[in-house]
mmCIF file of C-alpha atoms in Angstrom:
data_model
loop_
_atom_site.group_PDB
_atom_site.id
_atom_site.type_symbol
_atom_site.label_atom_id
_atom_site.label_comp_id
_atom_site.label_asym_id
_atom_site.label_seq_id
_atom_site.Cartn_x
_atom_site.Cartn_y
_atom_site.Cartn_z
ATOM 1 C CA UNK V 1 34.747 -25.724 -59.869
ATOM 2 C CA UNK V 2 35.185 -29.464 -59.862
ATOM 3 C CA UNK V 3 33.216 -31.940 -57.792
ATOM 4 C CA UNK V 4 35.738 -32.062 -54.891
ATOM 5 C CA UNK V 5 35.957 -28.171 -54.689
ATOM 6 C CA UNK V 6 32.073 -28.064 -54.554
ATOM 7 C CA UNK V 7 31.863 -30.606 -51.824
ATOM 8 C CA UNK V 8 34.623 -28.802 -49.872
ATOM 9 C CA UNK V 9 32.931 -25.479 -50.266
ATOM 10 C CA UNK V 10 29.602 -26.908 -49.032
ATOM 11 C CA UNK V 11 31.498 -28.524 -46.004
ATOM 12 C CA UNK V 12 33.135 -25.026 -45.185
ATOM 13 C CA UNK V 13 29.586 -23.465 -45.262
ATOM 14 C CA UNK V 14 28.265 -26.065 -42.898
ATOM 15 C CA UNK V 15 31.284 -25.863 -40.615
ATOM 16 C CA UNK V 16 30.690 -22.096 -40.392
ATOM 17 C CA UNK V 17 27.136 -22.680 -39.347
ATOM 18 C CA UNK V 18 28.196 -25.345 -36.925
ATOM 19 C CA UNK V 19 30.698 -22.859 -35.337
ATOM 20 C CA UNK V 20 27.947 -20.294 -34.994
ATOM 21 C CA UNK V 21 25.540 -22.653 -33.351
ATOM 22 C CA UNK V 22 28.274 -24.049 -30.982
ATOM 23 C CA UNK V 23 29.157 -20.572 -29.922
ATOM 24 C CA UNK V 24 25.552 -19.681 -29.375
ATOM 25 C CA UNK V 25 25.167 -22.912 -27.275
ATOM 26 C CA UNK V 26 28.200 -22.283 -25.147
ATOM 27 C CA UNK V 27 27.107 -18.695 -24.399
ATOM 28 C CA UNK V 28 23.583 -19.906 -23.319
ATOM 29 C CA UNK V 29 25.535 -21.974 -20.718
ATOM 30 C CA UNK V 30 26.256 -18.796 -18.835
ATOM 31 C CA UNK V 31 22.403 -18.592 -17.740
ATOM 32 C CA UNK V 32 22.499 -22.347 -16.802
ATOM 33 C CA UNK V 33 25.731 -21.836 -14.635
ATOM 34 C CA UNK V 34 24.206 -18.779 -12.946
ATOM 35 C CA UNK V 35 20.962 -20.658 -12.249
ATOM 36 C CA UNK V 36 22.712 -23.722 -10.848
ATOM 37 C CA UNK V 37 24.912 -21.527 -8.621
ATOM 38 C CA UNK V 38 21.895 -19.536 -7.251
ATOM 39 C CA UNK V 39 20.116 -22.703 -6.480
ATOM 40 C CA UNK V 40 22.960 -24.847 -5.154
ATOM 41 C CA UNK V 41 22.853 -27.294 -8.114
ATOM 42 C CA UNK V 42 25.602 -29.565 -9.204
ATOM 43 C CA UNK V 43 27.254 -29.023 -12.599
ATOM 44 C CA UNK V 44 26.893 -32.691 -13.776
ATOM 45 C CA UNK V 45 23.262 -33.892 -13.991
ATOM 46 C CA UNK V 46 23.700 -37.423 -15.386
ATOM 47 C CA UNK V 47 20.014 -38.086 -15.897
ATOM 48 C CA UNK V 48 19.598 -34.906 -17.849
ATOM 49 C CA UNK V 49 22.730 -35.525 -19.956
ATOM 50 C CA UNK V 50 21.524 -39.074 -20.933
ATOM 51 C CA UNK V 51 18.089 -37.583 -21.798
ATOM 52 C CA UNK V 52 19.864 -35.207 -24.254
ATOM 53 C CA UNK V 53 21.721 -38.002 -25.840
ATOM 54 C CA UNK V 54 18.783 -40.290 -26.323
ATOM 55 C CA UNK V 55 16.483 -37.442 -27.656
ATOM 56 C CA UNK V 56 18.984 -36.121 -30.087
ATOM 57 C CA UNK V 57 19.892 -39.503 -31.563
ATOM 58 C CA UNK V 58 16.553 -39.546 -32.935
ATOM 59 C CA UNK V 59 17.220 -36.471 -35.078
ATOM 60 C CA UNK V 60 19.609 -38.467 -37.192
ATOM 61 C CA UNK V 61 17.751 -40.125 -40.120
ATOM 62 C CA UNK V 62 20.739 -42.153 -41.593
ATOM 63 C CA UNK V 63 21.580 -45.067 -39.115
ATOM 64 C CA UNK V 64 25.121 -44.984 -40.474
ATOM 65 C CA UNK V 65 25.665 -41.624 -38.535
ATOM 66 C CA UNK V 66 23.840 -42.298 -35.185
ATOM 67 C CA UNK V 67 26.757 -43.718 -33.131
ATOM 68 C CA UNK V 68 29.200 -41.186 -34.467
ATOM 69 C CA UNK V 69 26.735 -38.331 -33.634
ATOM 70 C CA UNK V 70 26.201 -39.721 -30.154
ATOM 71 C CA UNK V 71 30.082 -39.480 -29.605
ATOM 72 C CA UNK V 72 29.912 -35.887 -30.821
ATOM 73 C CA UNK V 73 27.046 -35.176 -28.353
ATOM 74 C CA UNK V 74 28.737 -36.784 -25.424
ATOM 75 C CA UNK V 75 31.893 -34.807 -26.184
ATOM 76 C CA UNK V 76 29.944 -31.472 -26.466
ATOM 77 C CA UNK V 77 28.174 -32.186 -23.165
ATOM 78 C CA UNK V 78 31.531 -32.857 -21.546
ATOM 79 C CA UNK V 79 32.886 -29.397 -22.849
ATOM 80 C CA UNK V 80 29.716 -27.814 -21.608
ATOM 81 C CA UNK V 81 30.159 -29.088 -18.142
ATOM 82 C CA UNK V 82 33.868 -27.923 -18.318
ATOM 83 C CA UNK V 83 32.862 -24.476 -19.183
ATOM 84 C CA UNK V 84 30.219 -24.163 -16.553
ATOM 85 C CA UNK V 85 33.042 -25.191 -13.999
ATOM 86 C CA UNK V 86 35.135 -22.395 -15.391
ATOM 87 C CA UNK V 87 32.332 -19.938 -14.987
ATOM 88 C CA UNK V 88 31.490 -21.009 -11.618
ATOM 89 C CA UNK V 89 35.127 -20.836 -10.570
ATOM 90 C CA UNK V 90 35.517 -17.174 -11.478
ATOM 91 C CA UNK V 91 36.177 -15.055 -8.550
ATOM 92 C CA UNK V 92 37.151 -17.817 -6.213
ATOM 93 C CA UNK V 93 40.689 -18.107 -4.689
ATOM 94 C CA UNK V 94 41.878 -21.276 -2.829
ATOM 95 C CA UNK V 95 44.441 -21.184 -0.029
ATOM 96 C CA UNK V 96 45.691 -23.884 2.375
ATOM 97 C CA UNK V 97 44.864 -23.478 6.097
ATOM 98 C CA UNK V 98 42.136 -21.456 7.954
ATOM 99 C CA UNK V 99 41.424 -17.822 8.545
ATOM 100 C CA UNK V 100 44.600 -16.294 9.911
ATOM 101 C CA UNK V 101 46.988 -18.445 8.062
ATOM 102 C CA UNK V 102 49.545 -16.273 6.339
ATOM 103 C CA UNK V 103 48.273 -17.754 2.999
ATOM 104 C CA UNK V 104 44.769 -16.541 3.879
ATOM 105 C CA UNK V 105 46.057 -13.045 4.658
ATOM 106 C CA UNK V 106 48.094 -12.965 1.402
ATOM 107 C CA UNK V 107 45.111 -14.067 -0.524
ATOM 108 C CA UNK V 108 42.923 -11.452 1.119
ATOM 109 C CA UNK V 109 45.352 -8.844 0.264
ATOM 110 C CA UNK V 110 45.858 -9.810 -3.389
ATOM 111 C CA UNK V 111 42.279 -10.622 -4.083
ATOM 112 C CA UNK V 112 40.184 -8.000 -2.210
ATOM 113 C CA UNK V 113 36.920 -8.822 -4.029
ATOM 114 C CA UNK V 114 37.201 -12.419 -4.529
ATOM 115 C CA UNK V 115 35.775 -15.379 -2.477
ATOM 116 C CA UNK V 116 38.431 -17.061 -0.551
ATOM 117 C CA UNK V 117 38.103 -20.879 -0.174
ATOM 118 C CA UNK V 118 40.050 -22.750 2.409
ATOM 119 C CA UNK V 119 41.844 -26.211 1.765
ATOM 120 C CA UNK V 120 43.352 -28.597 4.235
ATOM 121 C CA UNK V 121 46.694 -28.676 2.370
ATOM 122 C CA UNK V 122 48.711 -27.447 -0.576
ATOM 123 C CA UNK V 123 48.015 -30.264 -2.901
ATOM 124 C CA UNK V 124 44.245 -29.853 -2.359
ATOM 125 C CA UNK V 125 44.652 -26.285 -3.773
ATOM 126 C CA UNK V 126 46.386 -27.522 -6.712
ATOM 127 C CA UNK V 127 43.748 -30.118 -7.294
ATOM 128 C CA UNK V 128 40.886 -27.716 -6.848
ATOM 129 C CA UNK V 129 42.471 -25.576 -9.375
ATOM 130 C CA UNK V 130 42.945 -28.223 -11.862
ATOM 131 C CA UNK V 131 39.287 -29.475 -11.288
ATOM 132 C CA UNK V 132 38.128 -25.875 -12.001
ATOM 133 C CA UNK V 133 36.622 -25.293 -8.565
ATOM 134 C CA UNK V 134 38.680 -22.034 -8.081
ATOM 135 C CA UNK V 135 40.138 -19.489 -10.540
ATOM 136 C CA UNK V 136 43.496 -18.954 -8.719
ATOM 137 C CA UNK V 137 45.508 -20.448 -5.774
ATOM 138 C CA UNK V 138 47.757 -18.730 -3.254
ATOM 139 C CA UNK V 139 50.632 -20.836 -2.110
ATOM 140 C CA UNK V 140 53.916 -20.246 0.094
ATOM 141 C CA UNK V 141 56.971 -21.247 -1.991
ATOM 142 C CA UNK V 142 60.045 -20.116 -0.320
ATOM 143 C CA UNK V 143 61.218 -18.476 2.900
ATOM 144 C CA UNK V 144 64.402 -16.433 3.227
ATOM 145 C CA UNK V 145 65.244 -18.409 6.350
ATOM 146 C CA UNK V 146 63.773 -21.967 6.044
ATOM 147 C CA UNK V 147 64.075 -22.244 2.185
ATOM 148 C CA UNK V 148 61.898 -23.905 -0.356
ATOM 149 C CA UNK V 149 58.608 -25.673 0.516
ATOM 150 C CA UNK V 150 59.485 -28.857 -1.196
ATOM 151 C CA UNK V 151 55.849 -30.240 -1.484
ATOM 152 C CA UNK V 152 54.771 -27.111 -3.383
ATOM 153 C CA UNK V 153 57.723 -27.565 -5.962
ATOM 154 C CA UNK V 154 56.760 -31.267 -6.378
ATOM 155 C CA UNK V 155 53.150 -30.031 -7.035
ATOM 156 C CA UNK V 156 54.312 -27.416 -9.680
ATOM 157 C CA UNK V 157 56.031 -30.315 -11.530
ATOM 158 C CA UNK V 158 52.989 -32.732 -11.125
ATOM 159 C CA UNK V 159 49.997 -30.526 -11.883
ATOM 160 C CA UNK V 160 49.151 -28.639 -15.239
ATOM 161 C CA UNK V 161 49.240 -25.167 -13.627
ATOM 162 C CA UNK V 162 51.197 -22.064 -14.227
ATOM 163 C CA UNK V 163 52.670 -19.237 -12.091
ATOM 164 C CA UNK V 164 50.472 -16.107 -12.444
ATOM 165 C CA UNK V 165 52.461 -13.730 -10.094
ATOM 166 C CA UNK V 166 54.841 -13.826 -7.039
ATOM 167 C CA UNK V 167 54.280 -11.757 -3.851
ATOM 168 C CA UNK V 168 57.119 -11.421 -1.346
ATOM 169 C CA UNK V 169 55.412 -10.956 2.179
ATOM 170 C CA UNK V 170 57.525 -9.979 5.172
ATOM 171 C CA UNK V 171 56.799 -12.244 8.047
ATOM 172 C CA UNK V 172 56.630 -11.344 11.681
ATOM 173 C CA UNK V 173 56.201 -14.316 13.834
ATOM 174 C CA UNK V 174 54.692 -13.991 17.285
ATOM 175 C CA UNK V 175 54.461 -16.296 20.197
ATOM 176 C CA UNK V 176 50.735 -16.674 21.174
ATOM 177 C CA UNK V 177 49.306 -17.958 24.379
ATOM 178 C CA UNK V 178 46.119 -18.112 26.499
ATOM 179 C CA UNK V 179 45.206 -15.334 28.818
ATOM 180 C CA UNK V 180 47.364 -15.395 32.040
ATOM 181 C CA UNK V 181 50.253 -17.343 30.338
ATOM 182 C CA UNK V 182 53.678 -16.062 30.604
ATOM 183 C CA UNK V 183 56.938 -17.072 28.804
ATOM 184 C CA UNK V 184 58.070 -18.972 31.890
ATOM 185 C CA UNK V 185 54.980 -21.120 31.693
ATOM 186 C CA UNK V 186 55.599 -22.377 28.008
ATOM 187 C CA UNK V 187 56.638 -26.022 27.581
ATOM 188 C CA UNK V 188 55.186 -26.798 24.163
ATOM 189 C CA UNK V 189 55.235 -24.615 21.036
ATOM 190 C CA UNK V 190 52.921 -25.465 18.142
ATOM 191 C CA UNK V 191 53.285 -24.284 14.496
ATOM 192 C CA UNK V 192 54.058 -25.163 10.915
ATOM 193 C CA UNK V 193 57.398 -26.790 10.622
ATOM 194 C CA UNK V 194 58.856 -23.700 8.668
ATOM 195 C CA UNK V 195 57.630 -21.243 11.415
ATOM 196 C CA UNK V 196 59.347 -23.551 13.995
ATOM 197 C CA UNK V 197 62.453 -23.508 12.038
ATOM 198 C CA UNK V 198 62.463 -19.804 11.604
ATOM 199 C CA UNK V 199 62.101 -19.373 15.455
ATOM 200 C CA UNK V 200 64.424 -22.205 16.520
ATOM 201 C CA UNK V 201 66.636 -19.990 18.603
ATOM 202 C CA UNK V 202 63.780 -18.474 20.557
ATOM 203 C CA UNK V 203 62.109 -21.805 21.210
ATOM 204 C CA UNK V 204 65.464 -23.127 22.646
ATOM 205 C CA UNK V 205 65.751 -20.063 24.881
ATOM 206 C CA UNK V 206 62.467 -21.129 26.440
ATOM 207 C CA UNK V 207 63.535 -24.801 26.937
ATOM 208 C CA UNK V 208 60.258 -25.573 25.240
ATOM 209 C CA UNK V 209 59.479 -28.505 22.883
ATOM 210 C CA UNK V 210 58.433 -27.701 19.194
ATOM 211 C CA UNK V 211 55.521 -29.544 17.854
ATOM 212 C CA UNK V 212 54.914 -29.417 14.170
ATOM 213 C CA UNK V 213 51.277 -28.432 13.076
ATOM 214 C CA UNK V 214 49.830 -28.140 9.569
ATOM 215 C CA UNK V 215 49.870 -24.452 9.565
ATOM 216 C CA UNK V 216 50.179 -21.446 11.881
ATOM 217 C CA UNK V 217 46.418 -20.597 12.138
ATOM 218 C CA UNK V 218 45.467 -24.153 13.036
ATOM 219 C CA UNK V 219 48.164 -24.103 15.782
ATOM 220 C CA UNK V 220 46.683 -20.899 17.079
ATOM 221 C CA UNK V 221 43.235 -22.334 16.950
ATOM 222 C CA UNK V 222 44.421 -25.530 18.871
ATOM 223 C CA UNK V 223 46.172 -23.624 21.675
ATOM 224 C CA UNK V 224 43.051 -21.462 22.221
ATOM 225 C CA UNK V 225 40.835 -24.610 22.484
ATOM 226 C CA UNK V 226 43.245 -26.223 24.894
ATOM 227 C CA UNK V 227 43.237 -23.428 27.471
ATOM 228 C CA UNK V 228 46.549 -24.700 28.827
ATOM 229 C CA UNK V 229 49.126 -22.162 29.894
ATOM 230 C CA UNK V 230 51.910 -24.368 28.976
ATOM 231 C CA UNK V 231 51.150 -24.503 25.423
ATOM 232 C CA UNK V 232 51.773 -21.732 22.873
ATOM 233 C CA UNK V 233 51.603 -21.306 19.119
ATOM 234 C CA UNK V 234 53.700 -19.443 16.764
ATOM 235 C CA UNK V 235 51.931 -17.336 14.136
ATOM 236 C CA UNK V 236 50.846 -13.803 12.903
ATOM 237 C CA UNK V 237 49.709 -11.130 15.232
ATOM 238 C CA UNK V 238 46.394 -11.202 13.564
ATOM 239 C CA UNK V 239 45.798 -14.639 15.086
ATOM 240 C CA UNK V 240 45.782 -13.288 18.520
ATOM 241 C CA UNK V 241 42.553 -11.316 17.824
ATOM 242 C CA UNK V 242 40.964 -14.056 15.782
ATOM 243 C CA UNK V 243 41.380 -16.815 18.489
ATOM 244 C CA UNK V 244 41.367 -14.746 21.678
ATOM 245 C CA UNK V 245 44.973 -15.242 22.477
ATOM 246 C CA UNK V 246 47.739 -12.969 23.892
ATOM 247 C CA UNK V 247 51.041 -12.038 22.235
ATOM 248 C CA UNK V 248 53.669 -13.185 24.584
ATOM 249 C CA UNK V 249 56.477 -12.222 22.276
ATOM 250 C CA UNK V 250 56.934 -10.514 18.934
ATOM 251 C CA UNK V 251 59.436 -10.749 16.172
ATOM 252 C CA UNK V 252 60.829 -14.058 17.419
ATOM 253 C CA UNK V 253 62.179 -15.084 13.962
ATOM 254 C CA UNK V 254 65.832 -15.459 13.742
ATOM 255 C CA UNK V 255 66.108 -13.348 10.494
ATOM 256 C CA UNK V 256 64.784 -9.634 10.836
ATOM 257 C CA UNK V 257 64.276 -9.594 7.018
ATOM 258 C CA UNK V 258 62.189 -12.944 7.288
ATOM 259 C CA UNK V 259 60.156 -12.981 4.110
ATOM 260 C CA UNK V 260 58.017 -15.615 2.505
ATOM 261 C CA UNK V 261 57.506 -15.822 -1.189
ATOM 262 C CA UNK V 262 54.002 -16.656 -2.205
ATOM 263 C CA UNK V 263 52.918 -17.910 -5.600
ATOM 264 C CA UNK V 264 49.562 -17.129 -7.321
ATOM 265 C CA UNK V 265 48.856 -20.141 -9.513
ATOM 266 C CA UNK V 266 46.415 -20.447 -12.447
ATOM 267 C CA UNK V 267 45.353 -22.750 -15.290
ATOM 268 C CA UNK V 268 46.510 -20.213 -17.871
ATOM 269 C CA UNK V 269 50.079 -19.368 -18.850
ATOM 270 C CA UNK V 270 51.309 -15.695 -18.692
ATOM 271 C CA UNK V 271 53.341 -14.639 -21.643
ATOM 272 C CA UNK V 272 54.661 -11.470 -20.125
ATOM 273 C CA UNK V 273 56.403 -10.616 -16.848
ATOM 274 C CA UNK V 274 59.655 -9.767 -15.285
ATOM 275 C CA UNK V 275 60.664 -13.350 -14.443
ATOM 276 C CA UNK V 276 60.351 -16.707 -16.149
ATOM 277 C CA UNK V 277 60.447 -20.293 -14.581
ATOM 278 C CA UNK V 278 60.603 -23.743 -15.679
ATOM 279 C CA UNK V 279 61.356 -27.262 -14.291
ATOM 280 C CA UNK V 280 63.635 -29.369 -16.088
ATOM 281 C CA UNK V 281 65.141 -32.843 -16.026
ATOM 282 C CA UNK V 282 68.211 -34.282 -17.784
ATOM 283 C CA UNK V 283 70.019 -37.469 -18.292
ATOM 284 C CA UNK V 284 72.258 -38.495 -15.416
ATOM 285 C CA UNK V 285 75.686 -38.094 -17.204
ATOM 286 C CA UNK V 286 78.747 -36.039 -16.829
ATOM 287 C CA UNK V 287 78.231 -32.465 -17.675
ATOM 288 C CA UNK V 288 74.508 -32.468 -18.214
ATOM 289 C CA UNK V 289 73.761 -29.693 -15.669
ATOM 290 C CA UNK V 290 76.676 -27.559 -17.025
ATOM 291 C CA UNK V 291 75.280 -27.810 -20.520
ATOM 292 C CA UNK V 292 71.855 -26.512 -19.336
ATOM 293 C CA UNK V 293 73.499 -23.541 -17.515
ATOM 294 C CA UNK V 294 75.757 -22.930 -20.582
ATOM 295 C CA UNK V 295 72.848 -22.846 -22.983
ATOM 296 C CA UNK V 296 71.074 -20.245 -20.675
ATOM 297 C CA UNK V 297 74.250 -18.038 -20.810
ATOM 298 C CA UNK V 298 74.420 -18.543 -24.625
ATOM 299 C CA UNK V 299 71.024 -17.041 -24.937
ATOM 300 C CA UNK V 300 72.015 -14.092 -23.037
ATOM 301 C CA UNK V 301 69.723 -14.876 -20.161
ATOM 302 C CA UNK V 302 70.514 -14.242 -16.503
ATOM 303 C CA UNK V 303 69.545 -17.217 -14.398
ATOM 304 C CA UNK V 304 68.273 -15.976 -10.942
ATOM 305 C CA UNK V 305 68.141 -19.292 -9.253
ATOM 306 C CA UNK V 306 68.456 -22.961 -9.668
ATOM 307 C CA UNK V 307 66.962 -25.432 -7.061
ATOM 308 C CA UNK V 308 67.179 -29.251 -7.104
ATOM 309 C CA UNK V 309 64.410 -31.487 -5.793
ATOM 310 C CA UNK V 310 64.332 -35.444 -5.707
ATOM 311 C CA UNK V 311 62.227 -36.833 -8.496
ATOM 312 C CA UNK V 312 59.502 -38.983 -7.003
ATOM 313 C CA UNK V 313 59.453 -42.615 -8.094
ATOM 314 C CA UNK V 314 63.125 -42.384 -9.410
ATOM 315 C CA UNK V 315 65.678 -43.208 -6.763
ATOM 316 C CA UNK V 316 68.416 -40.660 -6.589
ATOM 317 C CA UNK V 317 67.284 -38.705 -9.529
ATOM 318 C CA UNK V 318 66.310 -34.940 -9.432
ATOM 319 C CA UNK V 319 64.548 -32.304 -11.224
ATOM 320 C CA UNK V 320 65.478 -28.620 -11.278
ATOM 321 C CA UNK V 321 63.493 -25.386 -10.843
ATOM 322 C CA UNK V 322 65.018 -22.713 -12.812
ATOM 323 C CA UNK V 323 64.187 -19.064 -12.610
ATOM 324 C CA UNK V 324 65.332 -16.600 -15.175
ATOM 325 C CA UNK V 325 65.314 -12.788 -15.130
ATOM 326 C CA UNK V 326 63.047 -11.257 -17.802
ATOM 327 C CA UNK V 327 61.159 -13.108 -20.458
ATOM 328 C CA UNK V 328 62.193 -16.166 -22.619
ATOM 329 C CA UNK V 329 61.318 -16.220 -26.216
ATOM 330 C CA UNK V 330 60.414 -19.459 -28.154
ATOM 331 C CA UNK V 331 63.663 -19.564 -29.864
ATOM 332 C CA UNK V 332 65.591 -19.266 -26.652
ATOM 333 C CA UNK V 333 63.161 -21.901 -24.909
ATOM 334 C CA UNK V 334 63.803 -24.468 -27.855
ATOM 335 C CA UNK V 335 67.494 -24.094 -27.338
ATOM 336 C CA UNK V 336 67.321 -24.806 -23.684
ATOM 337 C CA UNK V 337 65.025 -27.734 -24.257
ATOM 338 C CA UNK V 338 67.545 -29.176 -26.801
ATOM 339 C CA UNK V 339 70.007 -29.867 -23.844
ATOM 340 C CA UNK V 340 67.329 -31.149 -21.370
ATOM 341 C CA UNK V 341 65.468 -34.559 -21.204
ATOM 342 C CA UNK V 342 62.174 -33.056 -20.178
ATOM 343 C CA UNK V 343 60.901 -29.471 -19.525
ATOM 344 C CA UNK V 344 57.871 -28.077 -17.915
ATOM 345 C CA UNK V 345 57.257 -24.325 -18.579
ATOM 346 C CA UNK V 346 55.709 -22.600 -15.506
ATOM 347 C CA UNK V 347 55.350 -19.301 -17.359
ATOM 348 C CA UNK V 348 56.338 -15.639 -17.062
ATOM 349 C CA UNK V 349 55.202 -13.604 -14.060
ATOM 350 C CA UNK V 350 55.482 -10.206 -12.170
ATOM 351 C CA UNK V 351 57.481 -10.051 -8.828
ATOM 352 C CA UNK V 352 55.750 -7.836 -6.239
ATOM 353 C CA UNK V 353 56.748 -7.001 -2.757
ATOM 354 C CA UNK V 354 54.654 -5.925 0.328
ATOM 355 C CA UNK V 355 55.677 -2.413 -0.031
ATOM 356 C CA UNK V 356 55.170 -2.237 -3.642
ATOM 357 C CA UNK V 357 51.390 -2.157 -4.342
#
């Protein structure tokens, strides 16, 4: 064994010991995270972290290595905080709205034993997932009557998240009013814009004015607080009991098969499932879209859907959400990427329905 081989062998031995100690250090953080959670302490403790750095710098006897060791320490502390966030996020599921929103009901159904965390809007759920404040997010994506939720598709492109699973929930919209109100009293109807759209003909039959609200449950809460017979909300029947409202009419949606597709999003990519999704962009030139579709066919894949959406910050340019039946292996994915400008894989996932537990 020559000098280089001896040095490399020694480095390998040191690296194995470093790996063992690093793993031991990270596992100890489970106790740290549990204590912080039990006592309501923040993950980041700047004064403690700075004290660690200054104390450990002194363990380096050769001045040539002090600064580089400090950089290693700060990186390790950053990773430690990140891991604590992951630990604290376990068992937490985010949704947009308040109790009684359809997202809340689906989250409760899919995650019986998890802690549900409410956020004010869809983007906040995505951000909370990326920031490791929650383990999963539950988001409405598409409705059989009103189509895609565009802001959710934008967020799927923007944030580093993946689709974990998909749940199709049949939606029964109800008109909710305060005690004593009748259909003849209603002049204003409040709800999420998609719910208003799903019930457009019914609202018109009342000669009432639709008013968009952030979500259905908030609309029900607002009507309950107003105590005004002329105001009603569109939402789930469960909201009547939650907010002490009466159901003035049921099944007011135009489509009797009214179904909303909900996504469960996560930070980890699934490798298996009965569907595969990706977002793609390509150059604005003749035949570009055709080449993508042709390549998908050439790979013997069945494209279930393709949806276009304006690309923010790029006037009159678009990205496409593509869903493919089954799974897509790396070879096929590389072939599809070769005819695209940019691609973002959203992963594989399982499709589930309300009556298919």
